[in-house]
mmCIF file with all atom_site columns, C-alpha atoms in Angstrom:
data_model
loop_
_atom_site.group_PDB
_atom_site.id
_atom_site.type_symbol
_atom_site.label_atom_id
_atom_site.label_alt_id
_atom_site.label_comp_id
_atom_site.label_asym_id
_atom_site.label_entity_id
_atom_site.label_seq_id
_atom_site.pdbx_PDB_ins_code
_atom_site.Cartn_x
_atom_site.Cartn_y
_atom_site.Cartn_z
_atom_site.occupancy
_atom_site.B_iso_or_equiv
_atom_site.pdbx_formal_charge
_atom_site.auth_seq_id
_atom_site.auth_comp_id
_atom_site.auth_asym_id
_atom_site.auth_atom_id
_atom_site.pdbx_PDB_model_num
ATOM 1   C CA . ASP A 1 1   ? 222.763 41.476 49.161 1.00 96.00 ? 180 ASP A CA 1
ATOM 2   C CA . ILE A 1 2   ? 220.276 43.933 47.765 1.00 97.00 ? 181 ILE A CA 1
ATOM 3   C CA . VAL A 1 3   ? 220.390 47.136 49.770 1.00 98.00 ? 182 VAL A CA 1
ATOM 4   C CA . MET A 1 4   ? 217.157 49.078 50.233 1.00 98.00 ? 183 MET A CA 1
ATOM 5   C CA . THR A 1 5   ? 216.897 52.797 50.772 1.00 98.00 ? 184 THR A CA 1
ATOM 6   C CA . GLN A 1 6   ? 213.768 54.845 51.474 1.00 98.00 ? 185 GLN A CA 1
ATOM 7   C CA . SER A 1 7   ? 213.100 58.544 51.401 1.00 96.00 ? 186 SER A CA 1
ATOM 8   C CA . PRO A 1 8   ? 212.147 60.548 53.222 1.00 97.00 ? 187 PRO A CA 1
ATOM 9   C CA . ASP A 1 9   ? 212.735 59.160 56.713 1.00 98.00 ? 188 ASP A CA 1
ATOM 10  C CA . SER A 1 10  ? 209.529 60.793 57.807 1.00 98.00 ? 189 SER A CA 1
ATOM 11  C CA . LEU A 1 11  ? 206.869 63.130 56.484 1.00 97.00 ? 190 LEU A CA 1
ATOM 12  C CA . ALA A 1 12  ? 203.865 64.986 57.778 1.00 98.00 ? 191 ALA A CA 1
ATOM 13  C CA . VAL A 1 13  ? 200.911 65.514 55.439 1.00 97.00 ? 192 VAL A CA 1
ATOM 14  C CA . SER A 1 14  ? 197.596 67.305 55.897 1.00 97.00 ? 193 SER A CA 1
ATOM 15  C CA . LEU A 1 15  ? 194.480 65.215 55.975 1.00 98.00 ? 194 LEU A CA 1
ATOM 16  C CA . GLY A 1 16  ? 193.181 64.733 52.438 1.00 97.00 ? 195 GLY A CA 1
ATOM 17  C CA . GLU A 1 17  ? 196.539 65.502 50.879 1.00 98.00 ? 196 GLU A CA 1
ATOM 18  C CA . THR A 1 18  ? 198.972 63.079 49.158 1.00 98.00 ? 197 THR A CA 1
ATOM 19  C CA . ALA A 1 19  ? 201.872 61.311 50.766 1.00 98.00 ? 198 ALA A CA 1
ATOM 20  C CA . THR A 1 20  ? 204.669 60.021 48.528 1.00 98.00 ? 199 THR A CA 1
ATOM 21  C CA . ILE A 1 21  ? 207.332 57.539 49.684 1.00 98.00 ? 200 ILE A CA 1
ATOM 22  C CA . ASN A 1 22  ? 210.266 56.475 47.572 1.00 98.00 ? 201 ASN A CA 1
ATOM 23  C CA . CYS A 1 23  ? 212.185 53.201 47.687 1.00 98.00 ? 202 CYS A CA 1
ATOM 24  C CA . LYS A 1 24  ? 215.377 52.367 45.836 1.00 98.00 ? 203 LYS A CA 1
ATOM 25  C CA . THR A 1 25  ? 217.046 48.975 45.460 1.00 98.00 ? 204 THR A CA 1
ATOM 26  C CA . SER A 1 26  ? 220.781 48.557 44.890 1.00 98.00 ? 205 SER A CA 1
ATOM 27  C CA . ARG A 1 27  ? 220.055 46.354 41.896 1.00 97.00 ? 206 ARG A CA 1
ATOM 28  C CA . SER A 1 28  ? 217.098 45.523 39.771 1.00 97.00 ? 207 SER A CA 1
ATOM 29  C CA . VAL A 1 29  ? 214.317 43.428 41.221 1.00 97.00 ? 208 VAL A CA 1
ATOM 30  C CA . LEU A 1 30  ? 212.610 43.064 37.826 1.00 97.00 ? 209 LEU A CA 1
ATOM 31  C CA . TYR A 1 31  ? 212.401 39.411 36.778 1.00 94.00 ? 210 TYR A CA 1
ATOM 32  C CA . ASN A 1 32  ? 212.701 39.510 32.995 1.00 92.00 ? 211 ASN A CA 1
ATOM 33  C CA . SER A 1 33  ? 210.971 36.212 32.343 1.00 92.00 ? 212 SER A CA 1
ATOM 34  C CA . ASN A 1 34  ? 207.617 37.498 33.586 1.00 92.00 ? 213 ASN A CA 1
ATOM 35  C CA . ASN A 1 35  ? 208.265 41.227 33.643 1.00 94.00 ? 214 ASN A CA 1
ATOM 36  C CA . LYS A 1 36  ? 207.296 41.436 37.273 1.00 96.00 ? 215 LYS A CA 1
ATOM 37  C CA . ASN A 1 37  ? 209.013 43.468 39.957 1.00 97.00 ? 216 ASN A CA 1
ATOM 38  C CA . TYR A 1 38  ? 209.532 41.598 43.215 1.00 97.00 ? 217 TYR A CA 1
ATOM 39  C CA . LEU A 1 39  ? 208.942 44.526 45.472 1.00 98.00 ? 218 LEU A CA 1
ATOM 40  C CA . ALA A 1 40  ? 206.361 44.789 48.295 1.00 98.00 ? 219 ALA A CA 1
ATOM 41  C CA . TRP A 1 41  ? 205.117 47.526 50.559 1.00 98.00 ? 220 TRP A CA 1
ATOM 42  C CA . TYR A 1 42  ? 203.989 47.106 54.190 1.00 98.00 ? 221 TYR A CA 1
ATOM 43  C CA . GLN A 1 43  ? 202.189 49.328 56.660 1.00 98.00 ? 222 GLN A CA 1
ATOM 44  C CA . GLN A 1 44  ? 203.004 48.973 60.360 1.00 98.00 ? 223 GLN A CA 1
ATOM 45  C CA . LYS A 1 45  ? 200.995 50.768 63.058 1.00 98.00 ? 224 LYS A CA 1
ATOM 46  C CA . PRO A 1 46  ? 202.358 50.953 66.683 1.00 95.00 ? 225 PRO A CA 1
ATOM 47  C CA . GLY A 1 47  ? 202.121 47.703 68.503 1.00 95.00 ? 226 GLY A CA 1
ATOM 48  C CA . GLN A 1 48  ? 200.927 45.788 65.438 1.00 98.00 ? 227 GLN A CA 1
ATOM 49  C CA . PRO A 1 49  ? 202.668 43.501 62.992 1.00 98.00 ? 228 PRO A CA 1
ATOM 50  C CA . PRO A 1 50  ? 203.323 44.708 59.478 1.00 98.00 ? 229 PRO A CA 1
ATOM 51  C CA . LYS A 1 51  ? 200.481 44.461 57.024 1.00 98.00 ? 230 LYS A CA 1
ATOM 52  C CA . LEU A 1 52  ? 200.975 43.756 53.335 1.00 98.00 ? 231 LEU A CA 1
ATOM 53  C CA . LEU A 1 53  ? 199.672 46.636 51.164 1.00 98.00 ? 232 LEU A CA 1
ATOM 54  C CA . ILE A 1 54  ? 201.242 46.165 47.801 1.00 98.00 ? 233 ILE A CA 1
ATOM 55  C CA . TYR A 1 55  ? 203.064 43.323 46.014 1.00 98.00 ? 234 TYR A CA 1
ATOM 56  C CA . TRP A 1 56  ? 204.656 43.002 42.539 1.00 97.00 ? 235 TRP A CA 1
ATOM 57  C CA . ALA A 1 57  ? 205.353 46.741 43.073 1.00 98.00 ? 236 ALA A CA 1
ATOM 58  C CA . SER A 1 58  ? 201.869 47.821 42.030 1.00 98.00 ? 237 SER A CA 1
ATOM 59  C CA . THR A 1 59  ? 199.279 45.144 42.927 1.00 98.00 ? 238 THR A CA 1
ATOM 60  C CA . ARG A 1 60  ? 197.111 46.098 45.826 1.00 98.00 ? 239 ARG A CA 1
ATOM 61  C CA . GLU A 1 61  ? 196.376 43.418 48.400 1.00 97.00 ? 240 GLU A CA 1
ATOM 62  C CA . SER A 1 62  ? 192.730 42.494 48.842 1.00 96.00 ? 241 SER A CA 1
ATOM 63  C CA . GLY A 1 63  ? 190.967 44.833 51.172 1.00 97.00 ? 242 GLY A CA 1
ATOM 64  C CA . VAL A 1 64  ? 193.519 47.631 50.887 1.00 98.00 ? 243 VAL A CA 1
ATOM 65  C CA . PRO A 1 65  ? 191.873 50.952 50.103 1.00 97.00 ? 244 PRO A CA 1
ATOM 66  C CA . ASP A 1 66  ? 192.471 52.233 46.593 1.00 97.00 ? 245 ASP A CA 1
ATOM 67  C CA . ARG A 1 67  ? 194.029 55.430 47.896 1.00 98.00 ? 246 ARG A CA 1
ATOM 68  C CA . PHE A 1 68  ? 197.153 53.305 48.281 1.00 98.00 ? 247 PHE A CA 1
ATOM 69  C CA . SER A 1 69  ? 199.018 52.737 45.032 1.00 98.00 ? 248 SER A CA 1
ATOM 70  C CA . GLY A 1 70  ? 202.476 51.504 44.060 1.00 98.00 ? 249 GLY A CA 1
ATOM 71  C CA . SER A 1 71  ? 204.508 52.272 41.017 1.00 98.00 ? 250 SER A CA 1
ATOM 72  C CA . GLY A 1 72  ? 208.002 51.937 39.596 1.00 98.00 ? 251 GLY A CA 1
ATOM 73  C CA . SER A 1 73  ? 210.243 49.325 37.991 1.00 97.00 ? 252 SER A CA 1
ATOM 74  C CA . GLY A 1 74  ? 213.768 48.016 38.143 1.00 97.00 ? 253 GLY A CA 1
ATOM 75  C CA . THR A 1 75  ? 215.366 49.867 41.010 1.00 98.00 ? 254 THR A CA 1
ATOM 76  C CA . ASP A 1 76  ? 213.087 52.850 41.729 1.00 98.00 ? 255 ASP A CA 1
ATOM 77  C CA . PHE A 1 77  ? 209.634 52.517 43.359 1.00 98.00 ? 256 PHE A CA 1
ATOM 78  C CA . THR A 1 78  ? 207.025 54.769 44.869 1.00 98.00 ? 257 THR A CA 1
ATOM 79  C CA . LEU A 1 79  ? 204.165 54.262 47.323 1.00 98.00 ? 258 LEU A CA 1
ATOM 80  C CA . THR A 1 80  ? 201.518 56.953 47.033 1.00 98.00 ? 259 THR A CA 1
ATOM 81  C CA . ILE A 1 81  ? 198.816 57.514 49.577 1.00 98.00 ? 260 ILE A CA 1
ATOM 82  C CA . SER A 1 82  ? 196.170 59.756 48.097 1.00 96.00 ? 261 SER A CA 1
ATOM 83  C CA . SER A 1 83  ? 193.771 61.712 50.273 1.00 95.00 ? 262 SER A CA 1
ATOM 84  C CA . LEU A 1 84  ? 195.566 60.784 53.505 1.00 97.00 ? 263 LEU A CA 1
ATOM 85  C CA . GLN A 1 85  ? 193.294 59.639 56.339 1.00 98.00 ? 264 GLN A CA 1
ATOM 86  C CA . ALA A 1 86  ? 193.983 59.665 60.085 1.00 97.00 ? 265 ALA A CA 1
ATOM 87  C CA . GLU A 1 87  ? 194.170 55.852 60.101 1.00 97.00 ? 266 GLU A CA 1
ATOM 88  C CA . ASP A 1 88  ? 197.073 55.993 57.647 1.00 98.00 ? 267 ASP A CA 1
ATOM 89  C CA . VAL A 1 89  ? 199.464 57.219 60.338 1.00 98.00 ? 268 VAL A CA 1
ATOM 90  C CA . ALA A 1 90  ? 202.068 54.475 60.377 1.00 98.00 ? 269 ALA A CA 1
ATOM 91  C CA . VAL A 1 91  ? 205.543 53.462 59.353 1.00 98.00 ? 270 VAL A CA 1
ATOM 92  C CA . TYR A 1 92  ? 205.785 52.162 55.753 1.00 98.00 ? 271 TYR A CA 1
ATOM 93  C CA . TYR A 1 93  ? 208.418 49.666 54.658 1.00 98.00 ? 272 TYR A CA 1
ATOM 94  C CA . CYS A 1 94  ? 209.422 48.456 51.215 1.00 98.00 ? 273 CYS A CA 1
ATOM 95  C CA . GLN A 1 95  ? 210.891 44.986 50.808 1.00 98.00 ? 274 GLN A CA 1
ATOM 96  C CA . GLN A 1 96  ? 212.540 43.185 47.959 1.00 98.00 ? 275 GLN A CA 1
ATOM 97  C CA . CYS A 1 97  ? 211.363 39.598 47.467 1.00 96.00 ? 276 CYS A CA 1
ATOM 98  C CA . TYR A 1 98  ? 213.725 38.933 44.509 1.00 95.00 ? 277 TYR A CA 1
ATOM 99  C CA . SER A 1 99  ? 216.501 37.104 46.383 1.00 94.00 ? 278 SER A CA 1
ATOM 100 C CA . THR A 1 100 ? 217.620 36.190 49.819 1.00 94.00 ? 279 THR A CA 1
ATOM 101 C CA . PRO A 1 101 ? 218.252 37.895 52.147 1.00 97.00 ? 280 PRO A CA 1
ATOM 102 C CA . PHE A 1 102 ? 214.780 39.418 51.691 1.00 97.00 ? 281 PHE A CA 1
ATOM 103 C CA . THR A 1 103 ? 215.845 42.910 52.745 1.00 98.00 ? 282 THR A CA 1
ATOM 104 C CA . PHE A 1 104 ? 213.541 45.657 53.989 1.00 98.00 ? 283 PHE A CA 1
ATOM 105 C CA . GLY A 1 105 ? 213.939 49.358 53.619 1.00 98.00 ? 284 GLY A CA 1
ATOM 106 C CA . PRO A 1 106 ? 214.559 51.357 56.813 1.00 98.00 ? 285 PRO A CA 1
ATOM 107 C CA . GLY A 1 107 ? 211.044 52.641 56.916 1.00 98.00 ? 286 GLY A CA 1
ATOM 108 C CA . THR A 1 108 ? 209.218 55.956 56.406 1.00 98.00 ? 287 THR A CA 1
ATOM 109 C CA . LYS A 1 109 ? 207.074 57.402 59.177 1.00 98.00 ? 288 LYS A CA 1
ATOM 110 C CA . VAL A 1 110 ? 203.914 59.148 58.034 1.00 98.00 ? 289 VAL A CA 1
ATOM 111 C CA . ASP A 1 111 ? 202.161 61.626 60.372 1.00 98.00 ? 290 ASP A CA 1
ATOM 112 C CA . ILE A 1 112 ? 199.382 64.150 60.104 1.00 97.00 ? 291 ILE A CA 1
ATOM 113 C CA . LYS A 1 113 ? 200.436 67.813 59.724 1.00 96.00 ? 292 LYS A CA 1
ATOM 114 C CA . GLU B 2 1   ? 190.165 32.711 60.516 1.00 95.00 ? 285 GLU B CA 1
ATOM 115 C CA . VAL B 2 2   ? 193.611 32.705 58.995 1.00 95.00 ? 286 VAL B CA 1
ATOM 116 C CA . GLN B 2 3   ? 196.106 33.055 61.844 1.00 97.00 ? 287 GLN B CA 1
ATOM 117 C CA . LEU B 2 4   ? 199.704 32.728 62.934 1.00 98.00 ? 288 LEU B CA 1
ATOM 118 C CA . VAL B 2 5   ? 200.436 32.743 66.649 1.00 98.00 ? 289 VAL B CA 1
ATOM 119 C CA . GLU B 2 6   ? 203.947 32.979 67.959 1.00 98.00 ? 290 GLU B CA 1
ATOM 120 C CA . SER B 2 7   ? 205.005 31.801 71.441 1.00 98.00 ? 291 SER B CA 1
ATOM 121 C CA . GLY B 2 8   ? 208.120 30.974 73.415 1.00 98.00 ? 292 GLY B CA 1
ATOM 122 C CA . GLY B 2 9   ? 209.513 34.447 73.914 1.00 97.00 ? 293 GLY B CA 1
ATOM 123 C CA . GLY B 2 10  ? 210.746 35.757 77.246 1.00 98.00 ? 294 GLY B CA 1
ATOM 124 C CA . LEU B 2 11  ? 213.718 36.890 79.221 1.00 98.00 ? 295 LEU B CA 1
ATOM 125 C CA . VAL B 2 12  ? 216.947 35.001 78.666 1.00 98.00 ? 296 VAL B CA 1
ATOM 126 C CA . GLN B 2 13  ? 220.515 35.616 79.797 1.00 97.00 ? 297 GLN B CA 1
ATOM 127 C CA . PRO B 2 14  ? 223.311 36.405 77.313 1.00 98.00 ? 298 PRO B CA 1
ATOM 128 C CA . GLY B 2 15  ? 224.673 33.195 75.951 1.00 98.00 ? 299 GLY B CA 1
ATOM 129 C CA . GLY B 2 16  ? 221.422 31.423 76.574 1.00 98.00 ? 300 GLY B CA 1
ATOM 130 C CA . SER B 2 17  ? 218.972 29.636 74.288 1.00 98.00 ? 301 SER B CA 1
ATOM 131 C CA . LEU B 2 18  ? 215.326 29.929 73.438 1.00 98.00 ? 302 LEU B CA 1
ATOM 132 C CA . ARG B 2 19  ? 212.929 28.076 71.112 1.00 98.00 ? 303 ARG B CA 1
ATOM 133 C CA . LEU B 2 20  ? 210.178 30.053 69.406 1.00 98.00 ? 304 LEU B CA 1
ATOM 134 C CA . SER B 2 21  ? 207.072 28.407 67.977 1.00 98.00 ? 305 SER B CA 1
ATOM 135 C CA . CYS B 2 22  ? 204.586 29.680 65.411 1.00 98.00 ? 306 CYS B CA 1
ATOM 136 C CA . ALA B 2 23  ? 201.207 27.896 65.220 1.00 98.00 ? 307 ALA B CA 1
ATOM 137 C CA . ALA B 2 24  ? 199.228 28.220 61.998 1.00 98.00 ? 308 ALA B CA 1
ATOM 138 C CA . SER B 2 25  ? 195.472 27.863 61.618 1.00 97.00 ? 309 SER B CA 1
ATOM 139 C CA . GLY B 2 26  ? 192.797 28.682 59.075 1.00 97.00 ? 310 GLY B CA 1
ATOM 140 C CA . PHE B 2 27  ? 194.900 27.726 56.080 1.00 96.00 ? 311 PHE B CA 1
ATOM 141 C CA . THR B 2 28  ? 196.877 24.771 54.755 1.00 96.00 ? 312 THR B CA 1
ATOM 142 C CA . PHE B 2 29  ? 200.216 25.412 56.500 1.00 97.00 ? 313 PHE B CA 1
ATOM 143 C CA . SER B 2 30  ? 202.004 22.701 54.587 1.00 97.00 ? 314 SER B CA 1
ATOM 144 C CA . HIS B 2 31  ? 201.432 24.566 51.315 1.00 96.00 ? 315 HIS B CA 1
ATOM 145 C CA . TYR B 2 32  ? 203.386 27.653 52.404 1.00 96.00 ? 316 TYR B CA 1
ATOM 146 C CA . ASN B 2 33  ? 207.004 28.456 52.649 1.00 97.00 ? 317 ASN B CA 1
ATOM 147 C CA . MET B 2 34  ? 207.670 30.357 55.844 1.00 98.00 ? 318 MET B CA 1
ATOM 148 C CA . ASN B 2 35  ? 209.919 33.117 57.263 1.00 98.00 ? 319 ASN B CA 1
ATOM 149 C CA . TRP B 2 36  ? 211.051 34.518 60.595 1.00 98.00 ? 320 TRP B CA 1
ATOM 150 C CA . VAL B 2 37  ? 211.449 38.314 60.832 1.00 98.00 ? 321 VAL B CA 1
ATOM 151 C CA . ARG B 2 38  ? 212.427 40.367 63.863 1.00 98.00 ? 322 ARG B CA 1
ATOM 152 C CA . GLN B 2 39  ? 212.180 43.972 64.963 1.00 98.00 ? 323 GLN B CA 1
ATOM 153 C CA . ALA B 2 40  ? 214.399 45.433 67.685 1.00 98.00 ? 324 ALA B CA 1
ATOM 154 C CA . PRO B 2 41  ? 212.751 48.041 69.910 1.00 97.00 ? 325 PRO B CA 1
ATOM 155 C CA . GLY B 2 42  ? 212.235 51.209 67.932 1.00 96.00 ? 326 GLY B CA 1
ATOM 156 C CA . LYS B 2 43  ? 213.984 49.805 64.874 1.00 98.00 ? 327 LYS B CA 1
ATOM 157 C CA . GLY B 2 44  ? 213.036 48.445 61.470 1.00 98.00 ? 328 GLY B CA 1
ATOM 158 C CA . LEU B 2 45  ? 212.316 44.967 60.193 1.00 98.00 ? 329 LEU B CA 1
ATOM 159 C CA . GLU B 2 46  ? 215.037 42.388 59.758 1.00 98.00 ? 330 GLU B CA 1
ATOM 160 C CA . TRP B 2 47  ? 214.467 39.185 57.792 1.00 98.00 ? 331 TRP B CA 1
ATOM 161 C CA . LEU B 2 48  ? 216.096 36.208 59.570 1.00 98.00 ? 332 LEU B CA 1
ATOM 162 C CA . SER B 2 49  ? 215.289 32.895 57.919 1.00 98.00 ? 333 SER B CA 1
ATOM 163 C CA . TYR B 2 50  ? 213.262 31.097 55.285 1.00 98.00 ? 334 TYR B CA 1
ATOM 164 C CA . ILE B 2 51  ? 212.162 27.465 54.939 1.00 98.00 ? 335 ILE B CA 1
ATOM 165 C CA . THR B 2 52  ? 210.364 25.759 52.118 1.00 97.00 ? 336 THR B CA 1
ATOM 166 C CA . THR B 2 53  ? 207.233 23.581 52.513 1.00 97.00 ? 337 THR B CA 1
ATOM 167 C CA . SER B 2 54  ? 209.187 20.350 52.763 1.00 97.00 ? 338 SER B CA 1
ATOM 168 C CA . SER B 2 55  ? 212.158 21.838 54.609 1.00 97.00 ? 339 SER B CA 1
ATOM 169 C CA . THR B 2 56  ? 214.399 21.036 51.723 1.00 98.00 ? 340 THR B CA 1
ATOM 170 C CA . THR B 2 57  ? 215.646 24.587 51.249 1.00 97.00 ? 341 THR B CA 1
ATOM 171 C CA . ILE B 2 58  ? 216.621 26.850 54.160 1.00 98.00 ? 342 ILE B CA 1
ATOM 172 C CA . TYR B 2 59  ? 218.235 30.273 54.188 1.00 98.00 ? 343 TYR B CA 1
ATOM 173 C CA . TYR B 2 60  ? 219.541 32.448 56.989 1.00 98.00 ? 344 TYR B CA 1
ATOM 174 C CA . ALA B 2 61  ? 220.617 36.048 57.422 1.00 98.00 ? 345 ALA B CA 1
ATOM 175 C CA . ASP B 2 62  ? 224.321 36.422 58.109 1.00 97.00 ? 346 ASP B CA 1
ATOM 176 C CA . SER B 2 63  ? 223.460 37.902 61.583 1.00 97.00 ? 347 SER B CA 1
ATOM 177 C CA . VAL B 2 64  ? 221.985 34.592 62.797 1.00 98.00 ? 348 VAL B CA 1
ATOM 178 C CA . ARG B 2 65  ? 223.596 31.880 60.627 1.00 98.00 ? 349 ARG B CA 1
ATOM 179 C CA . GLY B 2 66  ? 225.236 29.269 62.808 1.00 98.00 ? 350 GLY B CA 1
ATOM 180 C CA . ARG B 2 67  ? 223.303 30.331 65.897 1.00 98.00 ? 351 ARG B CA 1
ATOM 181 C CA . PHE B 2 68  ? 219.681 30.013 64.853 1.00 98.00 ? 352 PHE B CA 1
ATOM 182 C CA . THR B 2 69  ? 217.889 26.999 63.296 1.00 98.00 ? 353 THR B CA 1
ATOM 183 C CA . ILE B 2 70  ? 214.580 27.164 61.507 1.00 98.00 ? 354 ILE B CA 1
ATOM 184 C CA . SER B 2 71  ? 212.376 24.046 61.278 1.00 98.00 ? 355 SER B CA 1
ATOM 185 C CA . ARG B 2 72  ? 208.792 23.072 60.841 1.00 98.00 ? 356 ARG B CA 1
ATOM 186 C CA . ASP B 2 73  ? 206.369 20.251 61.602 1.00 98.00 ? 357 ASP B CA 1
ATOM 187 C CA . ASN B 2 74  ? 203.628 20.212 58.974 1.00 98.00 ? 358 ASN B CA 1
ATOM 188 C CA . ALA B 2 75  ? 201.656 17.574 60.906 1.00 98.00 ? 359 ALA B CA 1
ATOM 189 C CA . LYS B 2 76  ? 201.480 20.020 63.816 1.00 98.00 ? 360 LYS B CA 1
ATOM 190 C CA . ASN B 2 77  ? 201.024 23.114 61.605 1.00 98.00 ? 361 ASN B CA 1
ATOM 191 C CA . SER B 2 78  ? 203.942 24.654 63.312 1.00 98.00 ? 362 SER B CA 1
ATOM 192 C CA . LEU B 2 79  ? 207.134 26.559 62.548 1.00 98.00 ? 363 LEU B CA 1
ATOM 193 C CA . TYR B 2 80  ? 210.078 26.834 64.956 1.00 98.00 ? 364 TYR B CA 1
ATOM 194 C CA . LEU B 2 81  ? 213.112 28.933 65.528 1.00 98.00 ? 365 LEU B CA 1
ATOM 195 C CA . GLN B 2 82  ? 215.844 27.535 67.788 1.00 98.00 ? 366 GLN B CA 1
ATOM 196 C CA . MET B 2 83  ? 218.034 30.382 69.014 1.00 98.00 ? 367 MET B CA 1
ATOM 197 C CA . ASN B 2 84  ? 221.361 29.736 70.660 1.00 98.00 ? 368 ASN B CA 1
ATOM 198 C CA . SER B 2 85  ? 224.227 31.926 71.857 1.00 98.00 ? 369 SER B CA 1
ATOM 199 C CA . LEU B 2 86  ? 221.905 34.852 72.357 1.00 98.00 ? 370 LEU B CA 1
ATOM 200 C CA . SER B 2 87  ? 223.260 38.365 72.840 1.00 98.00 ? 371 SER B CA 1
ATOM 201 C CA . ASP B 2 88  ? 221.822 41.769 73.610 1.00 97.00 ? 372 ASP B CA 1
ATOM 202 C CA . ASP B 2 89  ? 221.548 42.437 69.887 1.00 97.00 ? 373 ASP B CA 1
ATOM 203 C CA . ASP B 2 90  ? 218.984 39.659 69.598 1.00 98.00 ? 374 ASP B CA 1
ATOM 204 C CA . THR B 2 91  ? 216.478 41.521 71.786 1.00 98.00 ? 375 THR B CA 1
ATOM 205 C CA . ALA B 2 92  ? 213.475 42.039 69.509 1.00 98.00 ? 376 ALA B CA 1
ATOM 206 C CA . VAL B 2 93  ? 209.935 41.142 68.653 1.00 98.00 ? 377 VAL B CA 1
ATOM 207 C CA . TYR B 2 94  ? 210.049 37.963 66.543 1.00 98.00 ? 378 TYR B CA 1
ATOM 208 C CA . TYR B 2 95  ? 207.388 37.443 63.823 1.00 98.00 ? 379 TYR B CA 1
ATOM 209 C CA . CYS B 2 96  ? 206.603 34.475 61.662 1.00 98.00 ? 380 CYS B CA 1
ATOM 210 C CA . ALA B 2 97  ? 205.222 35.162 58.201 1.00 98.00 ? 381 ALA B CA 1
ATOM 211 C CA . THR B 2 98  ? 204.063 33.245 55.157 1.00 97.00 ? 382 THR B CA 1
ATOM 212 C CA . TYR B 2 99  ? 205.751 33.453 51.808 1.00 95.00 ? 383 TYR B CA 1
ATOM 213 C CA . ASP B 2 100 ? 203.656 32.961 48.676 1.00 91.00 ? 384 ASP B CA 1
ATOM 214 C CA . TYR B 2 101 ? 205.647 33.133 45.543 1.00 89.00 ? 385 TYR B CA 1
ATOM 215 C CA . ALA B 2 102 ? 202.976 32.214 43.054 1.00 88.00 ? 386 ALA B CA 1
ATOM 216 C CA . ALA B 2 103 ? 200.205 34.501 44.296 1.00 89.00 ? 387 ALA B CA 1
ATOM 217 C CA . TYR B 2 104 ? 202.184 37.326 45.888 1.00 92.00 ? 388 TYR B CA 1
ATOM 218 C CA . GLY B 2 105 ? 205.604 37.277 44.300 1.00 89.00 ? 389 GLY B CA 1
ATOM 219 C CA . GLY B 2 106 ? 207.146 36.210 47.545 1.00 90.00 ? 390 GLY B CA 1
ATOM 220 C CA . ALA B 2 107 ? 205.636 38.975 49.625 1.00 96.00 ? 391 ALA B CA 1
ATOM 221 C CA . PHE B 2 108 ? 204.873 38.094 53.224 1.00 97.00 ? 392 PHE B CA 1
ATOM 222 C CA . ASN B 2 109 ? 201.096 38.066 53.144 1.00 96.00 ? 393 ASN B CA 1
ATOM 223 C CA . ILE B 2 110 ? 200.269 36.623 56.568 1.00 97.00 ? 394 ILE B CA 1
ATOM 224 C CA . TRP B 2 111 ? 202.020 37.728 59.788 1.00 98.00 ? 395 TRP B CA 1
ATOM 225 C CA . GLY B 2 112 ? 201.701 36.684 63.367 1.00 98.00 ? 396 GLY B CA 1
ATOM 226 C CA . GLN B 2 113 ? 201.398 39.161 66.219 1.00 98.00 ? 397 GLN B CA 1
ATOM 227 C CA . GLY B 2 114 ? 204.942 38.524 67.343 1.00 98.00 ? 398 GLY B CA 1
ATOM 228 C CA . THR B 2 115 ? 206.649 37.308 70.480 1.00 98.00 ? 399 THR B CA 1
ATOM 229 C CA . MET B 2 116 ? 209.103 39.405 72.497 1.00 98.00 ? 400 MET B CA 1
ATOM 230 C CA . VAL B 2 117 ? 212.573 38.123 73.257 1.00 98.00 ? 401 VAL B CA 1
ATOM 231 C CA . THR B 2 118 ? 214.644 40.035 75.779 1.00 98.00 ? 402 THR B CA 1
ATOM 232 C CA . VAL B 2 119 ? 218.301 39.121 76.247 1.00 98.00 ? 403 VAL B CA 1
ATOM 233 C CA . SER B 2 120 ? 219.593 40.594 79.491 1.00 96.00 ? 404 SER B CA 1
ATOM 234 C CA . SER B 2 121 ? 221.478 39.664 82.588 1.00 94.00 ? 405 SER B CA 1
#
């Protein structure tokens, strides 16, 4: 199984500042035949289901604000929230879609400082 | 409107069974592979099971293999999860979610609102 880790567990960022969340996979999720990383990011607000933000490690889902960006390749990935807004308070999860079981990271809680 | 609606959750005694349903609307359900994911109270997300469009390929997490059975009825636009031998550890919100390999690299792009399962005596 691919083990997912995220850091930090939580962070508090001032409005308008940048939040950075890291995700590491225990083995590469880069599919060499198409050079795509099978890594997704989700946002979950209290009482709501997860919402897909980013897929293929860096492709933003339709309708997701461009302050959300994903980067990384292989085993190390980053979700960056630029100019944090109050509505961005949530838990963020990474997930590998490379192989079953489709494991999720433990989550990173983002709050306003 | 694209929508997944789960139902069938509730309170069940340890050792009991429950069948969850997930009704799809607003999109061609039969074209999508599907998943079940759960979230225990205050905890993270746990993938449980995956089924292809024609039910020919099915996968389970180790935690539920042998106790849970995923199935679907494309004519009814519905996904199911039969859960047997339930224990306290199965208490969670259960979500169904679509899987789109071609367009999203397997990311779960559509999620239901979830149904709560509580296992308690």
